[in-house]
Amino acid sequence: MKPSKTLLEAKIPGPETGIQVKQTICDICCPSFHCGIDAYVKDGKVVKIEGTAEHPLNHGLLCTKGLCNRQYIYREDRIRTPLKRVGPRGSGTFQPISWEEAYQEIASRLLEIREEYGPESVVFFSGYSKWYRPWLHRLAYQFGSPNYATESSICMTSTFLNWLVTTGNIMSSPDTPRAGVYLGWAYNPYHSRYLAAKGVEAGKERGMKVIIVDPRITPTTERLADLHLRPRPGTDGALALGLAHVLIREGMVDEPYIEKYVYGYEAYRAYVQGFPPEKVEQLTGVPAQQAEEAARMIGENLPLAINESAAPIAHHRNGFQNYRAIMALSAITGCFDRPGGQIPCQFSYNYQSAGFQTREDQFTLEAKPKNARPAVGSQWFPIWGDFINEAQVDDLARQIQTQDPYPLKAMLGFGVNFRIAPDSEGLKAALMKLDFLVNTDLFMTDTCKFCDLVLPACSSFERSELKAYGGGWLTCTQPVIEPLYQSRSDVDILCDLSKAMNLGDPLMEAGREACYRYMIQDLPVTLEQLKEAPYPVKIPVEPYQPGSMLEKGLSTKSGKFELYSLAIAPYEERGLDPLPTYKEPLNQEDPEKYPFVLCSGPRLTNAQHSRLHGVPWNRFLRPEPMADLNPEDAASLGIQQEDVIELFTKMGAITVKANLSIKVDKGTVYMFHGYSEADVNSLMSPDHLDPYSGFPAFRSTRLGVRKKV
Ligand code: SF4
């Protein structure tokens, strides 16, 4: 039957048009989302997408990033075959090779390097996306290397590290539905996690108070905040200590709870005496009366739920301690592990907390090499080294260049992007020194261009993926189209490499589905049931009872919530403080030459790091790299809207256009990251790092601005 033109143009599914609707997921942003997508497929091509109405996460919604998936997966610069470098490194000249040749080359080179320099000389690096990480982690360990590394070294792991040090548990989440007051610290879900805003909107409707801490005016501060506090970037710790000062002074803390469940309160209380609101105003710029008002709003409306956003708080050289100071508010008000406060949670699978346990940890950690040398960065950042089973990538460039404490010679990469790092050009120069460099990606990125081998990965539409969701949901997606060109699933590539290197790992050699079965073996569902179900399947879970972790005793050394950290105490001689002490974020060098604070990485509505810079539908809102600055600052420099300006630090300069906005605080310049033509991270010093976590000071670096003539 010939379909009518109208039916085809309207993309109506059915036998007349040959259009089928198949379910998949979006993996543009972080794994705590991955919304369900209905893909309309005709003749093996996705012709339309919609959010899946039946999906338990997004209920039919997609954000402006997810809606551009079709343009994303059909980008012209998709890598089509495995490629081998034929010109000089960095020339970008490659020849296509077969998968078999690629596997053999990678296996023989990595095994040679292991033989000559030891297994730790090979780094196994994951950027975006993250769905295959358990396999890369296991492969690194089976190979014998401690150097499994991820971009989370500068992202979400800051949150995990703080919770681990303070409570012995990896995460907690705000119990928004039962909260009386919500403290959104650096919280702007409308630009990054749109689904997360719904709970706060609902809470506000039932009378929950909302305090937002953010230097900028955002949709969240405008729509949700009863009170908006605007500290200078990186002074969050001083503000949190000031709030604690008022809460303690006003007797608004929970003494019985502190007595029973909190360790180090007396020392902490003595320390916060030094942060009266007037001093906090000097340190942070937040008026003393606003800090008083915020503390009272908290104390009078308990329970307190806190949503502390990872990167904006952690991306300072004092970020780790600032984070702890914020978390301490939950403990002193008696709200950690209490209804309406912070509910401890654990990951079920791939960064998702669903209430059930898979065997992901056993899968990754059972092969952890014994007596391996310390992972990259752990000697400099001991708190990171003690708690996180990963290399700290902010030390990668230094170690490649200096070979201290041992040489690094090769990298097997998936989604590696050197532009994520402070002094990004420095990381590029270091990577170019490796003897052997492989990257796997969908697109020919700037990093792929200087690799020895490049492997084509496929998108979430073209692969099968195990995925958990909060509330007890689990799914195993199926491809809705064949992999484009010769691209393959990252997990299949990793299983094939395990076999090619003959690492003696029967599970990986058995392939992806055998690994899925291993992960879910304790759950009351089979892989076949998951594969047959078009939507996520509900796994029966016992709801967590708030308070049970406290009663059992936390997994810290004291068994309590540690305001004074016994995990940090052994490192006091190295200058680390067990209390959440405050230090100024900026260095004091050249404030006259560099009078502004540069803040790299605050979210743009349509951007997800650099993943969507090459997608026209996403790029059109801001086609050129721009720096946001306050109109008064701009006027003082004779700068007008869209003038060409230079941003400069001690590391160098970039040229961008000026975007004047009253939503930006005076004295701070904001610039989104990841642009090849104006890489703001190239302006960041590789030495301006947090001594606890190794995190870079992306959000507080001294900056000069001038109009380009
Ligand atoms: S990019 Fe948007 S649509 Fe895609 S997973 Fe994230 S929130 Fe969902």
XYZ file of C-alpha atoms and ligand atoms in Angstrom:
717
model
C 0.000 0.000 0.000
C 1.329 3.447 -0.898
C 1.265 5.684 2.196
C -0.298 9.070 1.846
C 2.110 11.982 1.722
C 0.350 13.497 4.708
C 0.844 10.437 6.890
C 4.522 10.318 6.006
C 5.053 14.014 6.542
C 3.319 13.779 9.894
C 5.515 10.749 10.710
C 2.522 8.699 11.790
C 3.634 5.195 12.785
C 1.910 2.153 11.319
C 1.944 -0.328 8.444
C 1.006 2.356 5.907
C 4.068 4.454 6.559
C 6.421 1.706 7.717
C 7.334 3.836 10.723
C 7.882 1.894 13.946
C 8.170 3.375 17.446
C 10.973 1.820 19.485
C 12.227 2.648 22.975
C 15.722 3.796 23.833
C 17.360 6.334 26.147
C 19.186 9.642 25.838
C 22.720 9.665 27.190
C 23.696 13.243 26.466
C 23.974 14.294 30.112
C 24.960 12.560 33.334
C 23.854 9.024 34.273
C 21.576 10.251 37.033
C 19.217 11.087 34.179
C 19.105 9.320 30.798
C 15.527 9.981 29.883
C 13.403 7.495 27.986
C 13.001 8.202 24.275
C 10.457 6.961 21.732
C 12.408 6.689 18.491
C 10.334 6.736 15.316
C 12.268 4.527 12.895
C 11.751 4.154 9.167
C 13.998 2.109 6.899
C 16.628 1.849 9.603
C 16.762 5.583 10.242
C 15.470 7.615 13.188
C 13.040 10.131 11.675
C 11.615 11.614 14.879
C 11.954 11.375 18.649
C 9.716 12.068 21.624
C 10.000 11.521 25.342
C 8.571 8.163 26.443
C 5.342 8.862 28.320
C 5.533 5.506 30.158
C 9.118 6.031 31.345
C 9.327 6.295 35.154
C 12.012 9.008 35.055
C 10.923 11.596 32.511
C 7.237 10.717 31.899
C 7.379 11.935 28.311
C 9.526 15.014 28.847
C 12.851 15.757 27.150
C 15.035 18.798 27.647
C 16.332 20.975 24.825
C 19.520 18.923 24.732
C 17.803 15.585 24.520
C 15.438 16.842 21.831
C 18.453 17.327 19.548
C 19.484 13.660 19.684
C 18.722 13.076 16.017
C 21.088 15.803 14.940
C 23.617 14.520 17.474
C 23.696 10.901 16.323
C 23.668 11.788 12.605
C 26.495 14.316 12.803
C 28.633 14.316 9.663
C 31.846 13.895 11.633
C 30.918 10.507 13.077
C 33.998 8.306 12.999
C 33.208 5.588 10.481
C 35.934 2.975 10.864
C 38.839 2.254 13.180
C 41.636 4.628 12.166
C 45.404 4.378 12.402
C 47.649 7.422 12.383
C 49.843 7.587 9.273
C 51.254 11.125 9.496
C 53.186 12.747 12.323
C 51.355 12.811 15.656
C 48.935 15.715 15.664
C 48.754 15.956 11.864
C 45.301 14.372 11.908
C 46.149 12.020 9.039
C 44.796 8.517 9.442
C 44.052 5.458 7.378
C 41.085 3.168 7.934
C 41.908 -0.257 9.343
C 39.764 -3.255 10.240
C 38.567 -3.922 13.781
C 40.733 -7.034 13.876
C 43.836 -5.007 12.973
C 42.948 -2.380 15.568
C 42.490 -4.954 18.331
C 45.751 -6.706 17.463
C 47.698 -3.438 17.388
C 46.276 -2.274 20.730
C 46.842 -5.656 22.375
C 50.422 -6.015 21.201
C 51.437 -2.429 22.037
C 49.864 -2.409 25.508
C 51.321 -5.802 26.387
C 54.794 -4.708 25.186
C 54.593 -1.567 27.304
C 53.418 -3.576 30.301
C 56.376 -5.904 29.852
C 58.895 -3.065 29.640
C 57.538 -0.501 32.132
C 55.068 -2.382 34.309
C 51.232 -2.491 34.203
C 50.874 0.835 36.027
C 52.447 2.627 33.054
C 49.168 2.178 31.136
C 46.263 4.504 31.989
C 42.673 3.439 31.281
C 40.738 6.693 30.934
C 37.025 7.363 30.646
C 35.512 10.695 29.709
C 31.906 10.917 28.485
C 29.765 8.943 28.268
C 29.967 6.792 31.370
C 27.800 3.759 30.768
C 30.711 1.367 30.077
C 32.801 2.377 33.085
C 32.523 -0.893 35.058
C 34.060 -2.716 32.092
C 36.917 -0.257 31.653
C 37.593 -0.382 35.385
C 37.676 -4.182 35.358
C 39.877 -4.242 32.261
C 42.401 -1.896 33.922
C 42.560 -4.125 36.989
C 42.752 -7.349 34.975
C 45.631 -5.773 33.075
C 47.270 -5.062 36.431
C 47.124 -1.270 36.355
C 45.841 0.826 39.295
C 45.388 3.690 36.851
C 41.733 3.591 36.040
C 40.961 7.294 35.582
C 37.814 9.236 34.785
C 36.705 12.787 34.146
C 34.825 12.441 37.450
C 38.191 13.399 39.001
C 37.042 16.937 38.383
C 33.309 16.404 38.653
C 30.914 14.405 40.795
C 33.536 12.506 42.780
C 34.016 15.600 44.941
C 30.580 14.888 46.378
C 31.338 11.234 47.011
C 34.667 12.068 48.629
C 33.060 14.503 51.039
C 30.296 12.148 52.074
C 32.720 9.234 52.436
C 35.083 11.209 54.657
C 32.304 12.656 56.795
C 29.758 9.837 57.035
C 31.528 6.757 55.662
C 28.775 6.431 53.059
C 29.063 7.529 49.442
C 26.004 9.743 49.044
C 22.921 11.251 50.527
C 19.987 12.886 48.849
C 17.686 15.646 50.070
C 14.320 14.365 51.267
C 12.535 17.245 49.548
C 8.943 15.963 49.922
C 9.250 16.064 53.730
C 11.557 19.072 54.110
C 10.520 22.265 55.859
C 13.338 24.296 54.379
C 15.411 23.596 51.287
C 18.934 24.909 50.914
C 19.950 24.782 47.240
C 23.642 25.511 47.219
C 24.860 26.417 43.709
C 21.618 24.907 42.527
C 20.169 25.753 39.123
C 18.349 22.701 37.765
C 16.603 24.666 35.026
C 19.912 24.754 33.163
C 21.231 21.313 34.000
C 18.784 18.895 35.672
C 15.338 20.109 34.750
C 13.514 17.132 36.299
C 15.043 17.913 39.691
C 13.212 21.253 39.848
C 9.809 19.589 40.046
C 10.240 18.388 43.632
C 11.249 21.838 44.834
C 8.389 23.462 42.933
C 5.985 21.031 44.630
C 7.574 21.656 48.029
C 7.219 25.372 47.588
C 3.536 24.970 46.829
C 2.994 23.206 50.140
C 4.889 25.929 52.028
C 8.491 24.700 52.119
C 10.952 27.597 52.403
C 13.660 27.789 49.754
C 17.080 29.386 50.140
C 19.316 29.467 47.069
C 23.022 30.248 47.311
C 24.426 31.383 43.984
C 26.544 34.395 42.996
C 24.419 34.790 39.865
C 20.759 35.507 39.255
C 19.343 32.401 37.575
C 15.900 31.031 36.692
C 16.072 29.140 39.992
C 16.835 32.183 42.111
C 14.054 34.090 40.348
C 11.376 31.376 40.432
C 12.073 29.414 43.577
C 14.079 31.385 46.126
C 12.445 32.889 49.207
C 15.932 34.104 49.976
C 18.838 34.415 47.560
C 22.361 34.668 48.988
C 25.118 35.780 46.591
C 28.574 35.019 47.989
C 31.743 35.703 46.044
C 32.787 32.520 44.208
C 34.717 30.168 46.485
C 33.672 31.746 49.774
C 30.894 29.196 50.380
C 32.696 27.718 53.389
C 32.779 31.045 55.209
C 29.066 31.512 54.568
C 28.232 28.010 55.833
C 30.313 28.573 58.968
C 28.519 31.883 59.461
C 25.118 30.177 59.227
C 26.325 27.653 61.798
C 27.487 30.519 64.023
C 23.993 32.010 64.125
C 22.261 28.642 64.543
C 24.478 27.817 67.529
C 24.184 31.303 69.018
C 20.382 31.182 68.778
C 20.159 27.672 70.251
C 18.708 26.357 67.012
C 20.828 23.208 66.943
C 19.740 19.709 67.966
C 21.790 19.024 71.112
C 20.542 15.457 71.818
C 21.215 14.450 68.197
C 24.686 16.022 68.305
C 25.451 14.283 71.578
C 24.532 10.895 70.174
C 25.515 10.982 66.525
C 28.072 13.745 65.876
C 31.827 13.631 66.485
C 33.965 16.720 67.075
C 31.196 19.189 67.847
C 33.026 21.069 70.610
C 36.049 21.805 68.418
C 33.757 22.765 65.552
C 31.673 25.059 67.768
C 34.800 26.787 69.005
C 35.950 27.289 65.425
C 32.675 28.760 64.140
C 32.774 31.338 66.924
C 35.208 33.092 64.606
C 32.547 33.565 61.915
C 30.017 36.149 63.134
C 27.793 37.527 60.327
C 29.731 40.812 60.158
C 32.955 38.959 59.423
C 31.127 36.681 57.004
C 29.957 39.788 55.148
C 33.577 40.894 54.750
C 34.673 37.468 53.566
C 31.789 36.621 51.260
C 29.998 39.816 50.317
C 26.703 38.459 51.727
C 25.134 41.151 53.936
C 25.248 40.194 57.630
C 21.516 40.691 58.002
C 20.887 38.218 55.124
C 23.043 35.562 56.787
C 21.078 36.110 60.012
C 17.802 35.819 58.098
C 18.911 32.634 56.322
C 20.005 30.962 59.555
C 16.700 31.843 61.212
C 14.762 30.594 58.212
C 16.605 27.294 58.580
C 16.236 27.062 62.348
C 12.536 27.935 62.346
C 11.513 25.616 59.509
C 13.349 22.364 60.128
C 13.843 19.744 58.829
C 16.527 21.037 56.496
C 17.208 19.375 53.138
C 20.375 20.462 51.330
C 21.134 20.086 47.663
C 24.782 20.912 47.279
C 25.812 20.940 43.633
C 29.117 19.156 43.043
C 31.262 21.153 40.662
C 30.516 24.773 41.622
C 31.388 24.097 45.257
C 34.339 21.787 44.607
C 36.044 23.772 41.841
C 38.123 25.931 44.160
C 41.364 25.243 45.905
C 39.363 25.306 49.179
C 36.396 23.418 47.675
C 36.643 20.231 49.729
C 36.514 22.088 53.038
C 33.775 24.417 51.811
C 31.746 21.348 50.970
C 32.243 19.881 54.431
C 31.214 23.166 56.045
C 27.921 23.035 54.124
C 27.285 19.393 55.043
C 27.917 20.190 58.701
C 24.660 22.193 58.724
C 22.776 18.946 58.240
C 24.465 17.382 61.278
C 24.110 20.241 63.744
C 20.415 20.668 62.939
C 19.877 16.927 63.444
C 18.783 16.406 59.850
C 21.246 13.853 58.512
C 19.494 10.493 58.164
C 16.211 11.967 59.343
C 12.910 12.395 57.443
C 12.935 15.686 55.571
C 16.738 15.962 55.794
C 19.557 14.097 54.059
C 18.813 10.451 53.369
C 21.924 8.292 52.918
C 21.879 6.205 49.771
C 24.065 3.794 47.871
C 24.589 3.231 44.204
C 22.728 0.376 42.599
C 24.430 0.569 39.258
C 26.426 3.137 37.301
C 25.895 6.151 39.601
C 22.172 5.498 40.047
C 20.668 4.843 43.429
C 17.631 2.635 42.854
C 17.220 0.916 46.220
C 18.544 -2.500 45.138
C 22.067 -3.869 44.886
C 23.661 -5.183 41.727
C 27.089 -6.772 41.710
C 28.749 -3.789 40.051
C 31.277 -3.321 42.860
C 32.328 -6.951 42.827
C 32.562 -6.801 39.042
C 34.981 -3.897 39.121
C 36.888 -4.492 42.334
C 37.351 -8.252 42.471
C 40.250 -7.965 40.042
C 41.934 -5.057 41.855
C 45.668 -5.743 41.629
C 47.380 -6.473 44.913
C 50.668 -4.738 45.676
C 50.199 -2.374 42.732
C 51.979 0.959 42.843
C 49.857 3.899 44.022
C 47.490 5.319 41.429
C 48.383 8.640 39.787
C 47.871 11.563 42.160
C 47.331 9.577 45.344
C 50.669 10.538 46.856
C 49.884 14.265 46.498
C 46.216 14.072 47.413
C 46.093 11.500 50.207
C 42.399 11.912 51.020
C 41.603 11.102 47.412
C 44.032 8.185 47.500
C 42.544 6.745 50.698
C 38.924 6.803 49.554
C 38.683 6.681 45.764
C 39.590 3.681 43.611
C 40.726 5.887 40.740
C 43.694 7.886 39.603
C 43.359 11.651 40.126
C 43.649 12.953 36.563
C 44.686 16.443 37.632
C 48.109 14.961 38.321
C 48.316 13.097 35.039
C 50.152 15.705 32.959
C 52.737 16.264 35.688
C 53.454 12.568 36.062
C 53.724 11.961 32.318
C 56.187 14.839 32.030
C 58.284 14.062 35.111
C 57.908 10.249 35.341
C 57.686 10.799 39.099
C 57.086 8.416 40.870
C 57.026 6.143 37.803
C 56.694 6.488 34.035
C 53.344 6.571 32.252
C 53.664 5.363 28.683
C 50.261 4.591 27.193
C 46.582 5.391 27.457
C 43.550 3.411 26.376
C 40.876 6.085 26.275
C 37.125 6.294 25.842
C 35.709 9.775 25.292
C 38.945 11.437 26.402
C 38.891 15.219 26.000
C 42.016 17.096 27.028
C 40.003 20.319 27.299
C 38.490 19.172 30.603
C 41.735 19.880 32.437
C 43.199 23.036 33.934
C 46.014 24.094 31.591
C 44.356 21.993 28.901
C 47.179 22.646 26.458
C 49.586 21.279 29.078
C 47.613 18.039 29.255
C 47.596 17.852 25.470
C 51.383 18.308 25.358
C 51.790 15.559 27.959
C 49.475 13.133 26.151
C 51.424 13.743 22.944
C 54.510 12.428 24.741
C 52.973 9.027 25.437
C 54.349 6.139 23.430
C 50.877 4.930 22.537
C 47.549 6.730 22.707
C 44.123 5.345 21.788
C 40.803 7.146 21.963
C 37.283 5.864 21.345
C 34.562 8.315 20.439
C 31.576 9.001 18.229
C 33.189 12.044 16.655
C 36.615 13.135 15.398
C 37.362 15.370 18.382
C 40.428 17.523 18.947
C 41.813 14.751 21.171
C 41.216 12.013 18.596
C 43.202 14.053 16.075
C 46.506 13.436 17.867
C 45.976 9.792 18.801
C 47.727 6.779 17.332
C 44.527 4.811 16.999
C 40.929 5.988 17.003
C 37.980 3.639 17.494
C 34.382 4.480 16.473
C 31.823 4.094 19.258
C 28.075 3.987 18.657
C 25.355 6.008 20.368
C 22.719 4.911 22.878
C 20.307 4.455 19.945
C 22.596 1.831 18.414
C 23.475 -0.301 21.456
C 22.056 -2.361 24.303
C 22.553 -0.934 27.777
C 21.767 -1.982 31.335
C 20.370 0.970 33.245
C 18.919 1.518 36.715
C 16.637 4.351 37.840
C 15.664 5.697 41.252
C 12.560 4.125 42.745
C 13.584 0.527 41.977
C 13.575 0.522 38.172
C 15.863 -1.467 35.885
C 15.987 -1.776 32.115
C 18.093 -3.344 29.404
C 17.661 -1.272 26.266
C 17.862 -2.747 22.792
C 19.261 -1.015 19.698
C 16.608 0.894 17.745
C 18.854 1.141 14.680
C 21.959 -0.732 13.537
C 25.276 0.842 14.581
C 26.133 3.545 12.057
C 29.045 2.823 9.726
C 31.407 0.385 11.494
C 30.867 1.804 14.975
C 30.538 -0.557 17.937
C 29.278 -0.499 21.487
C 31.972 0.597 23.977
C 31.288 -2.478 26.102
C 31.677 -4.814 23.146
C 34.985 -3.107 22.325
C 36.201 -3.616 25.908
C 35.160 -7.285 25.959
C 36.908 -7.814 22.598
C 40.077 -6.137 23.901
C 40.073 -8.321 26.991
C 40.040 -11.323 24.684
C 42.650 -9.872 22.312
C 45.039 -9.274 25.223
C 44.352 -12.737 26.599
C 44.008 -11.390 30.125
C 42.415 -14.576 31.405
C 39.037 -13.047 32.230
C 36.364 -15.565 31.180
C 33.524 -13.230 32.159
C 34.646 -10.362 29.938
C 35.502 -12.824 27.183
C 31.970 -14.220 27.373
C 30.749 -10.770 26.349
C 28.305 -8.083 27.292
C 25.246 -10.181 28.126
C 27.203 -12.544 30.349
C 28.380 -9.478 32.279
C 24.829 -8.125 32.543
C 23.728 -11.504 33.944
C 26.549 -11.376 36.469
C 25.511 -7.904 37.614
C 21.821 -8.726 38.113
C 22.164 -12.277 39.458
C 20.802 -11.362 42.917
C 17.720 -9.592 41.590
C 14.312 -11.213 41.034
C 14.398 -10.543 37.297
C 16.096 -12.206 34.345
C 17.949 -10.541 31.517
C 15.385 -11.985 29.111
C 12.538 -10.301 31.013
C 14.408 -6.986 30.934
C 15.141 -7.291 27.214
C 11.531 -8.096 26.362
C 10.067 -5.216 28.378
C 9.837 -1.981 26.374
C 9.997 0.108 29.543
C 11.970 -0.184 32.798
C 10.856 -3.026 35.070
C 10.006 -2.368 38.716
C 12.162 -4.365 41.130
C 10.543 -4.822 44.558
C 12.653 -2.931 47.111
C 12.339 -2.331 50.817
C 12.139 1.433 51.337
C 15.007 2.779 53.420
C 14.019 3.642 56.980
C 15.561 7.013 57.906
C 17.670 6.707 61.028
C 18.697 3.105 60.498
C 22.216 4.006 59.385
C 22.713 6.244 62.415
C 21.468 3.546 64.755
C 23.735 0.954 63.206
C 26.683 3.334 63.477
C 28.252 5.131 60.525
C 31.260 3.660 58.730
C 33.572 6.441 59.908
C 36.337 5.747 62.447
C 34.203 7.231 65.237
C 31.001 5.595 63.965
C 29.466 9.088 63.900
C 29.030 12.034 61.559
C 32.500 13.550 61.766
C 32.732 17.321 62.032
C 36.308 16.618 63.127
C 37.542 14.054 60.623
C 39.610 11.203 61.986
C 40.398 10.274 58.380
C 42.060 13.655 57.829
C 43.744 13.895 61.240
C 46.770 11.731 60.248
C 47.578 14.302 57.551
C 47.641 17.373 59.798
C 51.417 17.557 59.467
C 50.934 17.911 55.748
C 48.747 20.961 56.335
C 45.317 19.315 56.134
C 42.738 20.268 58.764
C 40.355 17.744 60.347
C 37.818 20.554 60.929
C 36.058 22.167 57.939
C 38.264 25.230 58.130
C 37.998 28.143 55.721
C 40.737 29.525 53.488
C 40.555 32.313 50.908
C 40.042 30.836 47.405
C 42.166 33.269 45.413
C 45.910 33.560 45.429
C 47.165 37.014 46.269
C 49.421 37.531 43.276
C 48.897 40.551 41.031
C 45.376 41.623 42.009
C 45.914 44.872 40.120
C 46.841 43.186 36.883
C 44.184 40.493 37.346
C 41.330 42.233 39.178
C 38.521 39.833 38.186
C 37.574 36.309 39.202
C 37.300 33.885 36.300
C 34.635 31.230 36.656
C 34.814 28.498 34.012
C 32.043 26.022 33.447
C 28.732 27.450 34.685
C 26.001 25.800 32.669
C 24.472 27.075 29.466
C 20.935 25.884 28.776
C 21.750 24.084 25.538
C 25.259 22.856 26.265
C 26.636 19.748 27.950
C 30.366 20.312 28.282
C 31.574 20.274 24.645
C 29.367 17.380 23.561
C 26.831 19.602 21.817
C 29.065 22.364 20.469
C 28.936 20.592 17.084
C 25.132 20.259 17.045
C 23.576 23.281 15.286
C 20.196 23.062 17.064
C 22.016 23.280 20.386
C 24.617 25.788 19.334
C 22.289 28.410 17.890
C 21.499 30.141 21.206
C 25.153 31.055 21.615
C 26.933 30.396 18.326
C 30.217 31.996 19.410
C 32.219 31.673 22.615
C 31.242 34.545 24.903
C 32.227 35.719 28.344
C 29.486 37.034 30.636
C 30.321 40.139 32.626
C 28.485 42.705 34.663
C 27.590 45.903 32.724
C 29.248 48.121 35.357
C 32.496 46.178 35.046
C 32.212 46.365 31.266
C 31.601 50.117 31.351
C 34.711 50.644 33.466
C 36.711 48.956 30.700
C 34.906 50.670 27.810
C 33.393 47.357 26.698
C 30.003 47.088 25.018
C 27.791 44.139 24.110
C 29.486 41.785 21.611
C 32.748 43.689 21.634
C 35.734 41.470 21.018
C 37.649 41.160 24.274
C 40.658 39.335 25.636
C 40.600 37.287 28.823
C 44.069 36.808 30.231
C 45.705 35.114 33.182
C 49.280 34.202 33.959
C 48.770 31.158 31.712
C 47.879 33.100 28.526
C 44.991 34.801 26.753
C 41.914 33.918 24.715
C 39.741 36.091 22.490
C 35.966 35.975 22.879
C 32.941 38.238 22.612
C 31.510 40.128 25.568
C 28.012 39.361 26.817
C 26.828 41.987 29.299
C 24.383 40.748 31.906
C 23.018 42.226 35.100
C 22.533 38.623 36.269
C 26.269 38.348 36.736
C 27.823 39.569 39.947
C 30.294 42.433 39.787
C 33.936 41.390 39.727
C 33.340 37.929 38.257
C 33.573 36.819 34.630
C 31.810 33.616 33.545
C 32.789 31.607 30.515
C 31.476 28.277 29.288
C 34.094 25.679 28.461
C 35.113 23.248 25.774
C 35.404 25.515 22.734
C 38.286 24.663 20.379
C 38.500 28.279 19.258
C 38.602 29.779 22.772
C 39.462 27.224 25.411
C 38.950 28.922 28.755
C 40.551 26.019 30.629
C 43.845 26.833 28.926
C 43.875 29.923 31.208
C 43.762 27.841 34.398
C 46.913 27.010 36.316
C 47.594 23.283 36.754
C 49.040 24.083 40.205
C 45.996 25.852 41.661
C 44.558 22.614 43.105
C 42.669 21.624 46.231
C 45.183 19.810 48.474
C 42.530 17.424 49.814
C 40.896 16.281 46.609
C 43.164 17.463 43.800
C 40.265 19.368 42.269
C 41.127 22.402 40.101
C 40.102 25.995 40.793
C 37.938 26.347 37.695
C 35.639 28.783 39.507
C 38.142 31.084 41.180
C 41.155 32.147 39.180
C 42.506 35.651 38.940
C 41.732 37.226 35.569
C 42.415 40.347 33.558
C 40.017 41.612 30.852
C 40.704 44.083 28.054
C 38.956 45.268 24.960
C 40.681 44.037 21.826
C 41.676 46.827 19.486
S 20.127 15.622 28.092
Fe 18.037 16.136 28.721
S 16.778 14.580 27.716
Fe 18.886 13.809 27.695
S 19.082 12.568 29.558
Fe 19.745 14.647 30.077
S 17.914 15.647 30.935
Fe 17.210 13.835 29.779
